[in-house]
Short mmCIF file of C-alpha atoms in Angstrom, two decimals:
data_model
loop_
_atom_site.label_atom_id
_atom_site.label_comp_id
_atom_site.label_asym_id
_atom_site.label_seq_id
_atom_site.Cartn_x
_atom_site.Cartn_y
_atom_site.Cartn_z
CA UNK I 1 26.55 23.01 29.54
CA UNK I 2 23.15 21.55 31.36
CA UNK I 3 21.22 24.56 29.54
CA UNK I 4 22.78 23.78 26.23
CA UNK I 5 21.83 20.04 26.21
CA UNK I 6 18.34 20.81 27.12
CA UNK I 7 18.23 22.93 23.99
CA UNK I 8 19.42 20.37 22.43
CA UNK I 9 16.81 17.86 23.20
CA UNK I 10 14.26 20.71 23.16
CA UNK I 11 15.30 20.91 19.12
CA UNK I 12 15.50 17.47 18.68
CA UNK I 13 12.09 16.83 19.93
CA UNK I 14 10.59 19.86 18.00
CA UNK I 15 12.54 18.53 14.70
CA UNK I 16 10.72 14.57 15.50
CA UNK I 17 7.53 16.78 16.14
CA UNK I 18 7.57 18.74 12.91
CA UNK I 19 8.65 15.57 11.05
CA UNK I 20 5.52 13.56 12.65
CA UNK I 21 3.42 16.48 11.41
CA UNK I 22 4.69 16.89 8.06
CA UNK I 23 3.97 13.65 7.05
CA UNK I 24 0.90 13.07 8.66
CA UNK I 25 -0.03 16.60 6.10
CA UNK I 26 1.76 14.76 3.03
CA UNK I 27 -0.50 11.88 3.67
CA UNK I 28 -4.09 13.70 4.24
CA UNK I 29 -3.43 15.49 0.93
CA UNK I 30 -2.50 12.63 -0.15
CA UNK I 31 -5.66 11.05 0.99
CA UNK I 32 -7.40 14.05 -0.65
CA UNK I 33 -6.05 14.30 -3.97
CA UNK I 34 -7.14 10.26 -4.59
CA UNK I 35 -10.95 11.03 -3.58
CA UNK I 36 -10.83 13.83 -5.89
CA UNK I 37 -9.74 12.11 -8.51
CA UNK I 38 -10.96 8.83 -7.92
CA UNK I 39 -11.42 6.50 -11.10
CA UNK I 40 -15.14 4.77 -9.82
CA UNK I 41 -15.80 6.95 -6.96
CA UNK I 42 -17.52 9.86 -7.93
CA UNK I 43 -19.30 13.49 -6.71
CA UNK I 44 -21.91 12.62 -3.53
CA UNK I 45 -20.30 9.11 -3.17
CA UNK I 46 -17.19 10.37 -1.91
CA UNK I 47 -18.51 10.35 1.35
CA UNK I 48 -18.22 7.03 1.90
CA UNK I 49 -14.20 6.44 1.04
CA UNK I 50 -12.66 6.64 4.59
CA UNK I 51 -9.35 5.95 6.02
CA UNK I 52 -7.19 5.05 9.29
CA UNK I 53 -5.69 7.82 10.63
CA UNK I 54 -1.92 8.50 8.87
CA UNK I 55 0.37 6.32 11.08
CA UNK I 56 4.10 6.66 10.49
CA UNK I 57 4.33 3.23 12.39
CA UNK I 58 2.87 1.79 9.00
CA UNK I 59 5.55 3.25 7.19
CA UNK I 60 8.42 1.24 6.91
CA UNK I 61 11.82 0.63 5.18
CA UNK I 62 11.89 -3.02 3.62
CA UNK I 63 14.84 -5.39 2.73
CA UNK I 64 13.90 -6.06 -0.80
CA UNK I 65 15.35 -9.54 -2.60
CA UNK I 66 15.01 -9.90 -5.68
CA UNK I 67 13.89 -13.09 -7.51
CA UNK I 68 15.37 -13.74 -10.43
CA UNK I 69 14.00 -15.69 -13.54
CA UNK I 70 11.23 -16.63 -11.65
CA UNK I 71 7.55 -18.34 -13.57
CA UNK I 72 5.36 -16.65 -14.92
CA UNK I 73 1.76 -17.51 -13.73
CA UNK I 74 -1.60 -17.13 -13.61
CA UNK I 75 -3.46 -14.63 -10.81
CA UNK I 76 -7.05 -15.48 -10.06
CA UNK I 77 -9.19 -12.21 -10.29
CA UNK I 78 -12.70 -11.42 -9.03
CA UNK I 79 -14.05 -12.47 -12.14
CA UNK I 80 -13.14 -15.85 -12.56
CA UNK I 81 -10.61 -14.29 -14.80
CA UNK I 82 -6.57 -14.90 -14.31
CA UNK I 83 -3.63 -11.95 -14.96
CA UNK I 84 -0.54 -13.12 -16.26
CA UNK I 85 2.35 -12.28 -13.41
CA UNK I 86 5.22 -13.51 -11.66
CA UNK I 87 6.99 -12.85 -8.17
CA UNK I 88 9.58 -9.69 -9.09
CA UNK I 89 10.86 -9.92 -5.67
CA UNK I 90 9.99 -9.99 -1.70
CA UNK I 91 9.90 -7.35 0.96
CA UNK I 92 11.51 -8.39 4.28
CA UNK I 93 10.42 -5.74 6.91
CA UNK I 94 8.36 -5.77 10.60
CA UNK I 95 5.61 -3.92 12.29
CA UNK I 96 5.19 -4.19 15.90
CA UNK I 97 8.16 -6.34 16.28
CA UNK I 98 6.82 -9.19 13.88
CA UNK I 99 8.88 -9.94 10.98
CA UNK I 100 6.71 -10.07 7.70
CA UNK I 101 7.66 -10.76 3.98
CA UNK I 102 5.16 -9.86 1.05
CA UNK I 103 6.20 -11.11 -2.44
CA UNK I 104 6.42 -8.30 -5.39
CA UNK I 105 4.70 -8.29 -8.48
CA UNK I 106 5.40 -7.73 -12.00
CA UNK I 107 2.63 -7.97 -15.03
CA UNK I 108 3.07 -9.39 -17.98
CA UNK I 109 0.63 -7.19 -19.97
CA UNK I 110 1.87 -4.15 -18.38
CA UNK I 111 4.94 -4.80 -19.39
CA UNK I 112 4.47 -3.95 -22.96
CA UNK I 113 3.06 -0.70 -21.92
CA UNK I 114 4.71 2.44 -22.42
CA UNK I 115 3.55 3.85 -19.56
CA UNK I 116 3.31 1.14 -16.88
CA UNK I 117 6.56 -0.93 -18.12
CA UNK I 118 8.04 -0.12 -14.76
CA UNK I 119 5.17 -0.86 -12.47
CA UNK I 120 5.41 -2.76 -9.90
CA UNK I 121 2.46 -4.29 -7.59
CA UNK I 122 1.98 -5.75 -3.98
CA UNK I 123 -1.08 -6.75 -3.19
CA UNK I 124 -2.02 -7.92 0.64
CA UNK I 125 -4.43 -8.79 3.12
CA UNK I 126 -4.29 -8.68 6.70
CA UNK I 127 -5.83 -9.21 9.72
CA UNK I 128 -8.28 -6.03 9.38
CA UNK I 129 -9.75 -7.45 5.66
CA UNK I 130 -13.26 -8.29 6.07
CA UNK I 131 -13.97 -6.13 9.00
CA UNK I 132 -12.40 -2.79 8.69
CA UNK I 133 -11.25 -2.55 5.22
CA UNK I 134 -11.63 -4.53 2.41
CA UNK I 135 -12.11 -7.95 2.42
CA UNK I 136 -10.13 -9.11 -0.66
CA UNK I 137 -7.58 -6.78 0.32
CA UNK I 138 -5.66 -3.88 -1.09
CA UNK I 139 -2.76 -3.05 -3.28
CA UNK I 140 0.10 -0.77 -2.87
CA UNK I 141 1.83 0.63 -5.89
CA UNK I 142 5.87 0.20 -6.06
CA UNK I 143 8.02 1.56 -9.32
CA UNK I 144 11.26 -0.55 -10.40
CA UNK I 145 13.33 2.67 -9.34
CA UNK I 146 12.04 1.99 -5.55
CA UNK I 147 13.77 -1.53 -4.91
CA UNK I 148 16.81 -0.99 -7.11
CA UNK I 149 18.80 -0.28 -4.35
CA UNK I 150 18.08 -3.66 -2.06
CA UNK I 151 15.34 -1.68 0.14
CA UNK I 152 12.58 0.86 -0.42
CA UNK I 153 10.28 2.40 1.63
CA UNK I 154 6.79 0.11 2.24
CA UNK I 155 4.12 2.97 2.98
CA UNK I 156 0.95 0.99 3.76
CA UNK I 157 -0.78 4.30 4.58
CA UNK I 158 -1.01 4.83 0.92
CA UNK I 159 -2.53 1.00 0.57
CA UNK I 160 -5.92 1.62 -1.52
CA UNK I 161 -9.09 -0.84 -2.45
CA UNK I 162 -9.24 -2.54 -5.84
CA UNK I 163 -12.02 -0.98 -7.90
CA UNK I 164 -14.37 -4.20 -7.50
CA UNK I 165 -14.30 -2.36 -3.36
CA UNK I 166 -17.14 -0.24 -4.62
CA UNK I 167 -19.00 -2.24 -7.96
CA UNK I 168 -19.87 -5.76 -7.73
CA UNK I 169 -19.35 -7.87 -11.10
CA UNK I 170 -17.60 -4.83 -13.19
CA UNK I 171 -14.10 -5.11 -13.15
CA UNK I 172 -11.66 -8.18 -12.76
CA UNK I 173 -9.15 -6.99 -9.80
CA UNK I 174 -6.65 -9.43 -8.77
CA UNK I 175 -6.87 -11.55 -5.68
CA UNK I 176 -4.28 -11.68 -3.56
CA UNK I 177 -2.28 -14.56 -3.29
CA UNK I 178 -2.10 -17.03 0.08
CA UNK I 179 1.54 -15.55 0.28
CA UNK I 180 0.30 -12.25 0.82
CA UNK I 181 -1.72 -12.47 3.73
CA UNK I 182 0.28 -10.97 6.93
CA UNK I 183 -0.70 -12.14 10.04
CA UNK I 184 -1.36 -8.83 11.50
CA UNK I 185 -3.98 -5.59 11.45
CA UNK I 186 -2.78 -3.15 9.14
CA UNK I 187 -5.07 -0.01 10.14
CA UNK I 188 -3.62 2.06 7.56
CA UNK I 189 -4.65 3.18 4.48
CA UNK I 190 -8.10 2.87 3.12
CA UNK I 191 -10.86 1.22 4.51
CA UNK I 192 -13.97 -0.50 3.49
CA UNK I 193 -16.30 1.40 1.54
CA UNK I 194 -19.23 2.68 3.40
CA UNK I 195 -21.43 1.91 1.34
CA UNK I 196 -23.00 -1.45 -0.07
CA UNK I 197 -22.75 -2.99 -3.53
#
């Protein structure tokens, strides 16, 4: 009995192992396949996107509400511009035993769009914006499929940088609302780009 309970545990911690593994893998290809194919980012420049190591502690299941008929309004941008949105919804999770809530995004204009009808945005800032990554933030992509259920999975270690990260005065990339700063260091996902603009 004592032998087959230590197998047991031997397996278990193998399987916890493997799983740790595997998705530290899923997220450097991950990792990979956006530098490759980056939309600003290009040839000798990619040496200067960089990321926190893949942390599964940054990957969490959120309680998602949903907020219904609320306003639309207007999102300041870099560029002195505003982007037509309102709150979809808000993610109730916690990361090193704080509880956090980021409000959900949906666009107006993207709304219309074929191909973006069902996207879904979060953008955040934390306590690492400004010194390790970006400091007006980063965005995390969510699809209306994700939260249909009443949770979905919040993977900061796929957060990314705005475009405006690596060109000053180009594009107009949304600011993150006051409501979407957490009060804690994400040190996931990408960083700052090392290189100045």
């Amino acid at each position: 009995m004592k032998h087959l309970l230590l197998s047991f545990l031997f397996f278990l911690s193998f399987s916890f192992i493997y799983a740790q593994d595997n998705y530290k893998d899923s997220i450097l290809a991950y990792q990979h396949s956006y530098i490759e194919n980056h939309g600003v980012v290009k040839g000798d420049e990619h040496q200067y996107l960089h990321f926190f190591a893949p942390d599964e502690i940054f990957r969490v299941t959120a309680r998602f509400e949903k907020i219904y008929d609320a306003p639309w309004f207007k999102m300041p941008t870099s560029a002195n511009e505003y982007q037509v949105h309102r709150v979809y919804g808000i993610l109730h999770f916690s990361i090193h035993d704080t509880l956090l809530s980021l409000p959900v995004y949906q666009s107006q204009s993207l709304m219309k769009s074929k191909q973006y009808a069902d996207y879904l945005f979060v953008p955040f800032t934390d306590k690492s914006s400004g010194e390790e990554s970006y400091d007006n933030g980063r965005y995390i992509d969510l699809l209306l499929k994700d939260v249909e259920t009443g949770s979905c999975i919040l993977d900061f270690n796929r957060a990314y940088n705005p475009y405006c990260a690596y060109v000053t005065g180009k594009y107009s990339c949304p600011i993150p609302p006051r409501e979407n700063d957490l009060p804690v260091a994400i040190h996931a996902g990408e960083m700052r780009f090392g290189k100045s603009h």
